[in-house]
Amino acid sequence: MSQIALPYFAKGEVVKGFGRGSRELGCPTANYPEDVVKKLPNEIECGVYFGVASVDKGEVHDMVLSIGYNPFYNGTVRTMETHVLHTFENDFYGKELRVVLLGFIRPQIKFNSLEEFKQKLREDIAYASNELQKPEYVKYKNDSFFTD
Ligand code: ADP
Ligand code: MG
């Protein structure tokens, strides 16, 4: 199972994604460059994860993160995209994003409609928010990884 590689720590610069308007779906996703994605261990399967994240050593927030080939868009490149559960005043392209993957939510699914995708996203976020209240996960917000 994918869980054996967790928690998984990653950091890297936020780069431009495919500009296909995930923001319009109400879900901006901060993309990592390929070198960060390539470091992922093999045991980490494609799918949606929950965890915690910070931007430029700022406050640590809850997040959901997708690893995969983006089947909805018939993607060919593996990606690692983080949706931080926080409202930011500005974009943070070029800044350093630190993430800790803590749990697996579900494998990649091919969605048949935008509505289906949005509904699943709401479920993912609800599940993540609930899980991330557990002390075993909350403790990672104070991990030295975020201050080093
Ligand atoms: P791209 O295709 O360039 O990744 P997106 O529509 O996915 O574009 O938007 C991602 C960008 O939105 C991030 O790189 C970041 O700068 C910004 N952003 C603003 N708020 C958030 C958030 N809560 N989570 C993730 N990214 C956010
Ligand atoms: Mg994105």
PDB file of C-alpha atoms in Angstrom, residues 1-6 43-45 49 104:
ATOM      1  CA  MET A   1       0.000   0.000   0.000  1.00  0.00           C
ATOM      2  CA  SER A   2       0.965   3.581  -0.586  1.00  0.00           C
ATOM      3  CA  GLN A   3       0.804   4.266   3.170  1.00  0.00           C
ATOM      4  CA  ILE A   4       4.198   2.708   3.829  1.00  0.00           C
ATOM      5  CA  ALA A   5       5.970   5.689   2.277  1.00  0.00           C
ATOM      6  CA  LEU A   6       4.114   8.116   4.532  1.00  0.00           C
ATOM      7  CA  GLU A  43       5.653   3.059  -3.338  1.00  0.00           C
ATOM      8  CA  ILE A  44       3.759   6.340  -3.622  1.00  0.00           C
ATOM      9  CA  GLU A  45       0.864   5.585  -5.919  1.00  0.00           C
ATOM     10  CA  TYR A  49      -3.459  12.644  -0.503  1.00  0.00           C
ATOM     11  CA  PHE A 104      -4.036   8.574   1.167  1.00  0.00           C
TER      12      PHE A 104
END
